């Protein structure tokens, strides 16, 4: 179970000011007041959307601002309302107010809405302030300010497929190739410090969730490296991919290290459907190939040339359907 998490700042729109205007027509030199009202500021609204599965898209944007209402104008015309800021979130997203630490909404149904911040009201134009004794009021109301608040969004996600491997095996790169996720990728161990999630789309409307965790090393289950604290994230996935670099001198022992770490952490982990993925096959040469003789079954992929990627996705979807 992953906790997908992000913090955003929200600002609702300001109300537009009321207008101070008077009728000006030929033959009516001193017309009465006709200043229109200001428009209302936009609201900040969260909407649950069953097409979304992570907070991925929201994570890239830190501030959501609704539009301001426009000022009123002459002839009693009301200013335009500001546009609402709509924040689409996956089902199951909890919205927590940072300051009070209160969960203010828990959006579970498709299209369920939560108006987090109301836009400011528009000010009334001077047309409202005409009285018997005051025929030409020269003032109008100001629009009300918008509101500002900071929220933490939290989503519990169950990943379908977990990637495990030594540091630098190419896990994050694979995730970036098959999904819209953009995890950090670099040529050194422990590039990934926190788990990443991606949605892998296939067929027309189908998808599964893939989880990339920091690299595992021997002793991980006992707390070495970083991986162990994240093993819980792949504990409940349906399928595990063992990612092993094709250039490993002893891929068999790498496999055993990974497998024994998982078993030490939770004996059931090793029982779920798994695939061994030989990664970076664009680097494969005859020398490496020899090291793999003892290995019975694996799938070859290269995230650089894309070779084997479609086959991998088909194989994963077969396994997911079998375990349904
Ligand atoms: N040639 C080649 N290089 C690759 C391929 N996949 C990944 N790499 C490179 O291998 C290095 C490590 O890739 P990552 O995806 O960051 O590896 P990781 O398993 O996520 O590593 P950690 O997060 O440290 O556990 C990067 O320099 C990648 O560019 C591949 O298919 N071919
Ligand atoms: Mg990584």
Tab-separated table of C-alpha atoms and ligand atoms in Angstrom:
chain	number	residue	atom	x	y	z
A	1	UNK	CA	0.000	0.000	0.000
A	2	UNK	CA	1.437	3.319	-1.051
A	3	UNK	CA	0.622	6.662	0.374
A	4	UNK	CA	0.695	9.047	-2.511
A	5	UNK	CA	1.038	12.460	-0.956
A	6	UNK	CA	1.323	16.089	-1.935
A	7	UNK	CA	0.807	19.535	-0.472
A	8	UNK	CA	-0.803	22.352	-2.415
A	9	UNK	CA	-1.703	25.952	-1.802
A	10	UNK	CA	-5.156	27.103	-2.912
A	11	UNK	CA	-6.376	30.639	-3.476
A	12	UNK	CA	-9.956	31.541	-4.269
A	13	UNK	CA	-10.800	34.561	-6.429
A	14	UNK	CA	-11.400	38.099	-5.244
A	15	UNK	CA	-14.822	39.629	-5.776
A	16	UNK	CA	-14.958	42.426	-8.345
A	17	UNK	CA	-15.704	45.959	-7.118
A	18	UNK	CA	-19.096	47.534	-7.598
A	19	UNK	CA	-19.129	50.385	-10.098
A	20	UNK	CA	-19.900	54.062	-9.546
A	21	UNK	CA	-21.550	55.281	-12.740
A	22	UNK	CA	-24.534	57.442	-13.718
A	23	UNK	CA	-26.932	57.473	-16.611
A	24	UNK	CA	-25.677	59.769	-19.265
A	25	UNK	CA	-28.113	60.253	-22.091
A	26	UNK	CA	-29.054	63.114	-24.336
A	27	UNK	CA	-31.764	65.222	-22.743
A	28	UNK	CA	-31.229	63.576	-19.334
A	29	UNK	CA	-28.313	65.588	-17.983
A	30	UNK	CA	-28.447	64.224	-14.484
A	31	UNK	CA	-29.306	60.535	-14.735
A	32	UNK	CA	-29.491	58.329	-11.669
A	33	UNK	CA	-26.796	55.900	-10.527
A	34	UNK	CA	-26.422	52.776	-12.675
A	35	UNK	CA	-23.173	51.171	-11.477
A	36	UNK	CA	-23.398	47.388	-11.695
A	37	UNK	CA	-22.221	44.859	-9.108
A	38	UNK	CA	-18.825	43.218	-9.184
A	39	UNK	CA	-18.636	39.579	-10.251
A	40	UNK	CA	-18.028	36.840	-7.709
A	41	UNK	CA	-14.516	35.410	-7.306
A	42	UNK	CA	-13.994	31.800	-8.428
A	43	UNK	CA	-14.174	28.931	-5.911
A	44	UNK	CA	-11.520	26.281	-5.369
A	45	UNK	CA	-13.207	22.931	-5.914
A	46	UNK	CA	-11.908	19.381	-5.589
A	47	UNK	CA	-13.616	16.832	-7.824
A	48	UNK	CA	-13.112	13.075	-7.647
A	49	UNK	CA	-12.400	11.595	-11.069
A	50	UNK	CA	-12.349	7.853	-11.701
A	51	UNK	CA	-9.974	8.324	-14.639
A	52	UNK	CA	-7.170	9.254	-12.266
A	53	UNK	CA	-5.217	6.821	-10.148
A	54	UNK	CA	-2.420	8.792	-8.545
A	55	UNK	CA	-1.657	12.318	-7.435
A	56	UNK	CA	1.060	12.423	-10.077
A	57	UNK	CA	-0.331	15.314	-12.120
A	58	UNK	CA	-1.153	17.375	-9.070
A	59	UNK	CA	2.333	16.962	-7.696
A	60	UNK	CA	3.762	19.083	-10.472
A	61	UNK	CA	1.687	22.123	-9.616
A	62	UNK	CA	2.030	23.677	-6.201
A	63	UNK	CA	-0.507	26.488	-6.299
A	64	UNK	CA	-4.076	26.530	-7.570
A	65	UNK	CA	-5.688	29.937	-7.992
A	66	UNK	CA	-9.239	30.688	-9.026
A	67	UNK	CA	-9.975	33.740	-11.167
A	68	UNK	CA	-11.019	37.112	-9.755
A	69	UNK	CA	-14.466	38.569	-10.397
A	70	UNK	CA	-14.571	41.528	-12.741
A	71	UNK	CA	-15.643	44.979	-11.760
A	72	UNK	CA	-19.248	46.014	-12.389
A	73	UNK	CA	-19.869	48.491	-15.156
A	74	UNK	CA	-22.305	51.091	-16.318
A	75	UNK	CA	-25.935	50.344	-17.213
A	76	UNK	CA	-26.211	48.044	-14.189
A	77	UNK	CA	-24.021	45.453	-15.810
A	78	UNK	CA	-22.682	42.916	-13.353
A	79	UNK	CA	-18.995	42.017	-13.768
A	80	UNK	CA	-18.138	38.519	-14.930
A	81	UNK	CA	-17.623	35.896	-12.254
A	82	UNK	CA	-14.074	34.582	-11.808
A	83	UNK	CA	-13.373	31.109	-13.081
A	84	UNK	CA	-13.347	28.299	-10.513
A	85	UNK	CA	-10.107	26.423	-9.911
A	86	UNK	CA	-10.977	22.761	-10.373
A	87	UNK	CA	-8.614	20.212	-8.902
A	88	UNK	CA	-9.287	16.681	-10.154
A	89	UNK	CA	-8.206	13.957	-7.773
A	90	UNK	CA	-8.418	10.164	-7.842
A	91	UNK	CA	-11.153	8.404	-5.861
A	92	UNK	CA	-10.041	7.801	-2.294
A	93	UNK	CA	-8.228	11.115	-1.889
A	94	UNK	CA	-8.377	12.646	1.559
A	95	UNK	CA	-7.993	16.414	1.798
A	96	UNK	CA	-6.429	17.622	5.009
A	97	UNK	CA	-6.136	21.202	6.129
A	98	UNK	CA	-2.508	21.656	7.108
A	99	UNK	CA	-3.045	24.280	9.782
A	100	UNK	CA	-5.784	22.530	11.752
A	101	UNK	CA	-4.731	19.013	10.713
A	102	UNK	CA	-8.395	18.273	10.092
A	103	UNK	CA	-9.455	16.010	7.261
A	104	UNK	CA	-11.957	18.277	5.581
A	105	UNK	CA	-12.993	15.914	2.779
A	106	UNK	CA	-12.662	12.301	1.788
A	107	UNK	CA	-13.628	11.966	-1.851
A	108	UNK	CA	-14.669	8.428	-2.648
A	109	UNK	CA	-17.290	8.564	-5.367
A	110	UNK	CA	-16.826	9.546	-8.966
A	111	UNK	CA	-17.670	13.246	-9.511
A	112	UNK	CA	-17.989	13.873	-5.794
A	113	UNK	CA	-17.163	17.518	-5.087
A	114	UNK	CA	-15.786	19.509	-2.244
A	115	UNK	CA	-15.755	23.279	-2.353
A	116	UNK	CA	-12.679	24.047	-0.318
A	117	UNK	CA	-12.625	27.817	-0.666
A	118	UNK	CA	-15.405	30.132	-1.712
A	119	UNK	CA	-14.575	33.048	-3.944
A	120	UNK	CA	-15.133	36.536	-2.502
A	121	UNK	CA	-18.487	38.169	-3.162
A	122	UNK	CA	-18.653	40.976	-5.664
A	123	UNK	CA	-19.251	44.473	-4.260
A	124	UNK	CA	-22.589	46.142	-4.970
A	125	UNK	CA	-22.668	48.951	-7.489
A	126	UNK	CA	-23.852	52.449	-6.639
A	127	UNK	CA	-27.264	51.720	-8.187
A	128	UNK	CA	-28.116	49.981	-4.883
A	129	UNK	CA	-27.394	53.004	-2.779
A	130	UNK	CA	-29.844	55.509	-4.143
A	131	UNK	CA	-32.269	56.812	-1.553
A	132	UNK	CA	-34.888	59.548	-1.491
A	133	UNK	CA	-32.416	61.955	0.011
A	134	UNK	CA	-29.361	60.809	-1.856
A	135	UNK	CA	-29.970	60.689	-5.552
A	136	UNK	CA	-26.361	60.461	-6.689
A	137	UNK	CA	-24.426	58.127	-4.396
A	138	UNK	CA	-20.757	58.354	-5.280
A	139	UNK	CA	-19.668	55.162	-3.697
A	140	UNK	CA	-19.998	51.424	-4.271
A	141	UNK	CA	-18.910	48.382	-2.295
A	142	UNK	CA	-15.516	46.825	-2.770
A	143	UNK	CA	-15.297	43.166	-3.691
A	144	UNK	CA	-14.459	40.748	-0.880
A	145	UNK	CA	-10.949	39.270	-0.864
A	146	UNK	CA	-10.418	35.611	-1.796
A	147	UNK	CA	-9.248	33.044	0.744
A	148	UNK	CA	-5.948	31.216	0.972
A	149	UNK	CA	-5.322	27.826	2.502
A	150	UNK	CA	-2.847	24.956	2.296
A	151	UNK	CA	-3.939	21.345	2.007
A	152	UNK	CA	-2.256	17.982	2.122
A	153	UNK	CA	-3.715	15.452	-0.286
A	154	UNK	CA	-3.319	11.832	0.608
A	155	UNK	CA	-4.194	8.779	-1.403
A	156	UNK	CA	-3.710	5.159	-0.509
A	157	UNK	CA	-2.826	3.212	-3.621
A	158	UNK	CA	-2.541	-0.498	-4.051
A	159	UNK	CA	0.116	-1.211	-6.646
A	160	UNK	CA	-0.412	-4.187	-8.962
A	161	UNK	CA	3.179	-4.721	-9.986
A	162	UNK	CA	6.308	-4.152	-7.919
A	163	UNK	CA	9.850	-3.695	-9.249
A	164	UNK	CA	12.634	-5.128	-7.145
A	165	UNK	CA	16.313	-5.187	-7.964
A	166	UNK	CA	19.770	-4.146	-6.888
A	167	UNK	CA	20.530	-0.435	-7.026
A	168	UNK	CA	21.126	0.790	-10.580
A	169	UNK	CA	19.323	-2.164	-12.204
A	170	UNK	CA	17.164	0.125	-14.336
A	171	UNK	CA	13.927	0.021	-12.341
A	172	UNK	CA	13.092	3.707	-12.486
A	173	UNK	CA	14.023	3.853	-16.149
A	174	UNK	CA	11.545	1.094	-16.946
A	175	UNK	CA	8.821	2.907	-15.018
A	176	UNK	CA	9.526	6.095	-16.957
A	177	UNK	CA	9.297	4.227	-20.264
A	178	UNK	CA	5.978	2.482	-19.614
A	179	UNK	CA	4.142	5.223	-17.709
A	180	UNK	CA	3.871	8.974	-17.416
A	181	UNK	CA	5.818	8.904	-14.145
A	182	UNK	CA	9.099	10.824	-14.201
A	183	UNK	CA	11.244	9.336	-11.459
A	184	UNK	CA	14.808	10.475	-11.026
A	185	UNK	CA	17.225	8.336	-13.034
A	186	UNK	CA	20.999	8.355	-12.695
A	187	UNK	CA	24.029	6.203	-13.055
A	188	UNK	CA	24.668	5.676	-9.373
A	189	UNK	CA	23.150	3.431	-6.724
A	190	UNK	CA	20.277	4.628	-4.558
A	191	UNK	CA	19.080	7.250	-6.965
A	192	UNK	CA	15.546	6.436	-5.923
A	193	UNK	CA	15.028	7.445	-2.312
A	194	UNK	CA	11.265	7.238	-2.123
A	195	UNK	CA	8.893	4.933	-3.991
A	196	UNK	CA	7.423	6.042	-7.303
A	197	UNK	CA	4.151	5.021	-8.820
A	198	UNK	CA	3.152	4.927	-12.449
A	199	UNK	CA	0.031	3.980	-14.341
A	200	UNK	CA	0.741	1.665	-17.230
A	201	UNK	CA	-1.949	1.963	-19.889
A	202	UNK	CA	-2.599	-0.859	-22.308
A	203	UNK	CA	-5.375	-1.812	-24.690
A	204	UNK	CA	-7.907	0.950	-25.013
A	205	UNK	CA	-9.033	1.681	-21.507
A	206	UNK	CA	-7.130	-0.676	-19.290
A	207	UNK	CA	-4.304	0.053	-16.919
A	208	UNK	CA	-2.333	-1.247	-13.982
A	209	UNK	CA	-0.235	0.450	-11.335
A	210	UNK	CA	3.502	-0.178	-11.229
A	211	UNK	CA	5.611	0.634	-8.178
A	212	UNK	CA	9.324	1.390	-8.279
A	213	UNK	CA	11.125	1.216	-4.946
A	214	UNK	CA	14.696	2.028	-3.941
A	215	UNK	CA	17.277	-0.645	-4.772
A	216	UNK	CA	17.646	-3.621	-2.438
A	217	UNK	CA	20.992	-4.950	-1.228
A	218	UNK	CA	21.961	-7.966	0.765
A	219	UNK	CA	20.789	-7.436	4.320
A	220	UNK	CA	18.013	-5.114	3.171
A	221	UNK	CA	15.396	-6.972	5.165
A	222	UNK	CA	17.530	-6.440	8.257
A	223	UNK	CA	17.732	-2.732	7.547
A	224	UNK	CA	20.712	-2.294	5.237
A	225	UNK	CA	20.500	0.213	2.400
A	226	UNK	CA	17.178	1.846	1.845
A	227	UNK	CA	14.990	-0.819	0.350
A	228	UNK	CA	13.701	-2.497	3.482
A	229	UNK	CA	11.581	0.388	4.663
A	230	UNK	CA	9.867	0.267	1.315
A	231	UNK	CA	9.351	-3.469	1.003
A	232	UNK	CA	5.972	-2.981	2.614
A	233	UNK	CA	4.924	-1.080	-0.486
A	234	UNK	CA	5.411	-4.103	-2.702
A	235	UNK	CA	4.215	-6.568	-0.121
A	236	UNK	CA	0.691	-6.566	-1.465
A	237	UNK	CA	1.320	-6.252	-5.172
A	238	UNK	CA	0.037	-9.089	-7.304
A	239	UNK	CA	3.121	-9.505	-9.467
A	240	UNK	CA	6.801	-8.934	-8.755
A	241	UNK	CA	9.439	-8.176	-11.347
A	242	UNK	CA	12.989	-9.096	-10.450
A	243	UNK	CA	15.096	-6.620	-12.380
A	244	UNK	CA	18.624	-7.900	-13.042
A	245	UNK	CA	21.224	-6.195	-15.209
A	246	UNK	CA	22.384	-8.329	-18.136
A	247	UNK	CA	25.975	-7.439	-17.339
A	248	UNK	CA	25.873	-9.030	-13.880
A	249	UNK	CA	28.652	-11.567	-13.498
A	250	UNK	CA	26.569	-13.855	-11.368
A	251	UNK	CA	22.908	-13.187	-12.091
A	252	UNK	CA	21.879	-16.361	-10.294
A	253	UNK	CA	23.280	-15.159	-7.021
A	254	UNK	CA	21.747	-11.727	-7.534
A	255	UNK	CA	18.401	-13.434	-7.951
A	256	UNK	CA	18.950	-15.442	-4.797
A	257	UNK	CA	19.945	-12.384	-2.814
A	258	UNK	CA	16.808	-10.538	-3.874
A	259	UNK	CA	14.592	-13.525	-3.315
A	260	UNK	CA	15.981	-14.260	0.117
A	261	UNK	CA	15.593	-10.641	1.189
A	262	UNK	CA	11.952	-10.743	0.190
A	263	UNK	CA	11.390	-14.051	1.951
A	264	UNK	CA	13.079	-12.819	5.102
A	265	UNK	CA	10.833	-9.810	5.072
A	266	UNK	CA	7.699	-11.834	4.433
A	267	UNK	CA	7.676	-15.527	3.485
A	268	UNK	CA	4.559	-15.031	1.346
A	269	UNK	CA	6.264	-12.486	-0.889
A	270	UNK	CA	8.106	-15.115	-2.821
A	271	UNK	CA	4.957	-17.071	-3.576
A	272	UNK	CA	3.292	-14.548	-5.781
A	273	UNK	CA	3.676	-14.616	-9.561
A	274	UNK	CA	7.044	-13.209	-10.551
A	275	UNK	CA	9.069	-12.543	-13.667
A	276	UNK	CA	12.806	-12.231	-13.986
A	277	UNK	CA	13.682	-9.335	-16.237
A	278	UNK	CA	17.103	-9.138	-17.808
A	279	UNK	CA	17.648	-5.394	-18.176
A	280	UNK	CA	19.779	-3.146	-20.398
A	281	UNK	CA	20.081	-5.801	-23.107
A	282	UNK	CA	21.418	-3.169	-25.497
A	283	UNK	CA	24.657	-3.671	-23.552
A	284	UNK	CA	24.634	-7.460	-23.846
A	285	UNK	CA	27.694	-9.198	-25.298
A	286	UNK	CA	28.832	-12.802	-25.611
A	287	UNK	CA	30.796	-12.583	-22.423
A	288	UNK	CA	27.676	-11.633	-20.391
A	289	UNK	CA	25.560	-14.152	-22.185
A	290	UNK	CA	27.627	-17.017	-20.731
A	291	UNK	CA	26.781	-15.921	-17.211
A	292	UNK	CA	23.111	-16.497	-17.871
A	293	UNK	CA	23.412	-20.129	-18.995
A	294	UNK	CA	22.146	-21.527	-15.703
A	295	UNK	CA	19.112	-19.238	-15.715
A	296	UNK	CA	16.000	-20.916	-16.953
A	297	UNK	CA	13.546	-18.199	-17.665
A	298	UNK	CA	13.739	-14.479	-18.075
A	299	UNK	CA	12.460	-11.730	-20.311
A	300	UNK	CA	14.869	-9.412	-22.085
A	301	UNK	CA	14.240	-5.693	-22.111
A	302	UNK	CA	16.068	-2.553	-23.007
A	303	UNK	CA	14.494	0.669	-21.853
A	304	UNK	CA	16.868	2.502	-24.158
A	305	UNK	CA	15.910	0.791	-27.418
A	306	UNK	CA	12.412	-0.203	-26.190
A	307	UNK	CA	13.037	-3.784	-27.168
A	308	UNK	CA	10.981	-6.317	-25.220
A	309	UNK	CA	8.837	-3.655	-23.558
A	310	UNK	CA	5.556	-4.571	-25.276
A	311	UNK	CA	6.134	-8.267	-24.625
A	312	UNK	CA	6.772	-7.478	-20.968
A	313	UNK	CA	3.512	-5.561	-20.648
A	314	UNK	CA	1.530	-8.377	-22.281
A	315	UNK	CA	3.130	-10.913	-19.964
A	316	UNK	CA	2.301	-8.783	-16.906
A	317	UNK	CA	-1.315	-8.380	-17.956
A	318	UNK	CA	-1.643	-12.144	-18.425
A	319	UNK	CA	-0.360	-12.717	-14.918
A	320	UNK	CA	-2.656	-10.045	-13.495
A	321	UNK	CA	-5.653	-11.659	-15.142
A	322	UNK	CA	-4.664	-15.105	-13.940
A	323	UNK	CA	-4.476	-13.911	-10.378
A	324	UNK	CA	-7.816	-12.106	-10.543
B	1	LIG	N1	22.182	1.103	-21.704
B	1	LIG	C1	21.129	1.111	-20.905
B	1	LIG	N2	21.151	1.855	-19.769
B	1	LIG	C2	20.065	1.835	-18.980
B	1	LIG	C3	18.896	1.091	-19.312
B	1	LIG	N3	17.994	1.255	-18.321
B	1	LIG	C4	18.564	2.082	-17.430
B	1	LIG	N4	19.813	2.434	-17.802
B	1	LIG	C5	20.764	3.314	-17.088
B	1	LIG	O1	21.118	2.708	-15.858
B	1	LIG	C6	21.317	3.685	-14.834
B	1	LIG	C7	20.446	3.354	-13.619
B	1	LIG	O2	19.080	3.448	-13.979
B	1	LIG	P1	17.912	3.677	-12.916
B	1	LIG	O3	16.651	3.472	-13.644
B	1	LIG	O4	18.119	4.943	-12.172
B	1	LIG	O5	18.173	2.449	-11.935
B	1	LIG	P2	17.374	2.060	-10.609
B	1	LIG	O6	17.274	0.565	-10.585
B	1	LIG	O7	16.130	2.808	-10.489
B	1	LIG	O8	18.438	2.517	-9.515
B	1	LIG	P3	18.161	2.876	-7.944
B	1	LIG	O9	17.043	3.845	-7.885
B	1	LIG	O10	19.453	3.468	-7.521
B	1	LIG	O11	17.871	1.583	-7.256
B	1	LIG	C8	20.973	5.007	-15.488
B	1	LIG	O12	22.171	5.632	-15.888
B	1	LIG	C9	20.131	4.637	-16.692
B	1	LIG	O13	20.222	5.572	-17.728
B	1	LIG	C10	18.890	0.340	-20.534
B	1	LIG	O14	17.930	-0.353	-20.924
B	1	LIG	N5	20.043	0.385	-21.282
B	2	LIG	MG1	15.522	4.089	-9.158
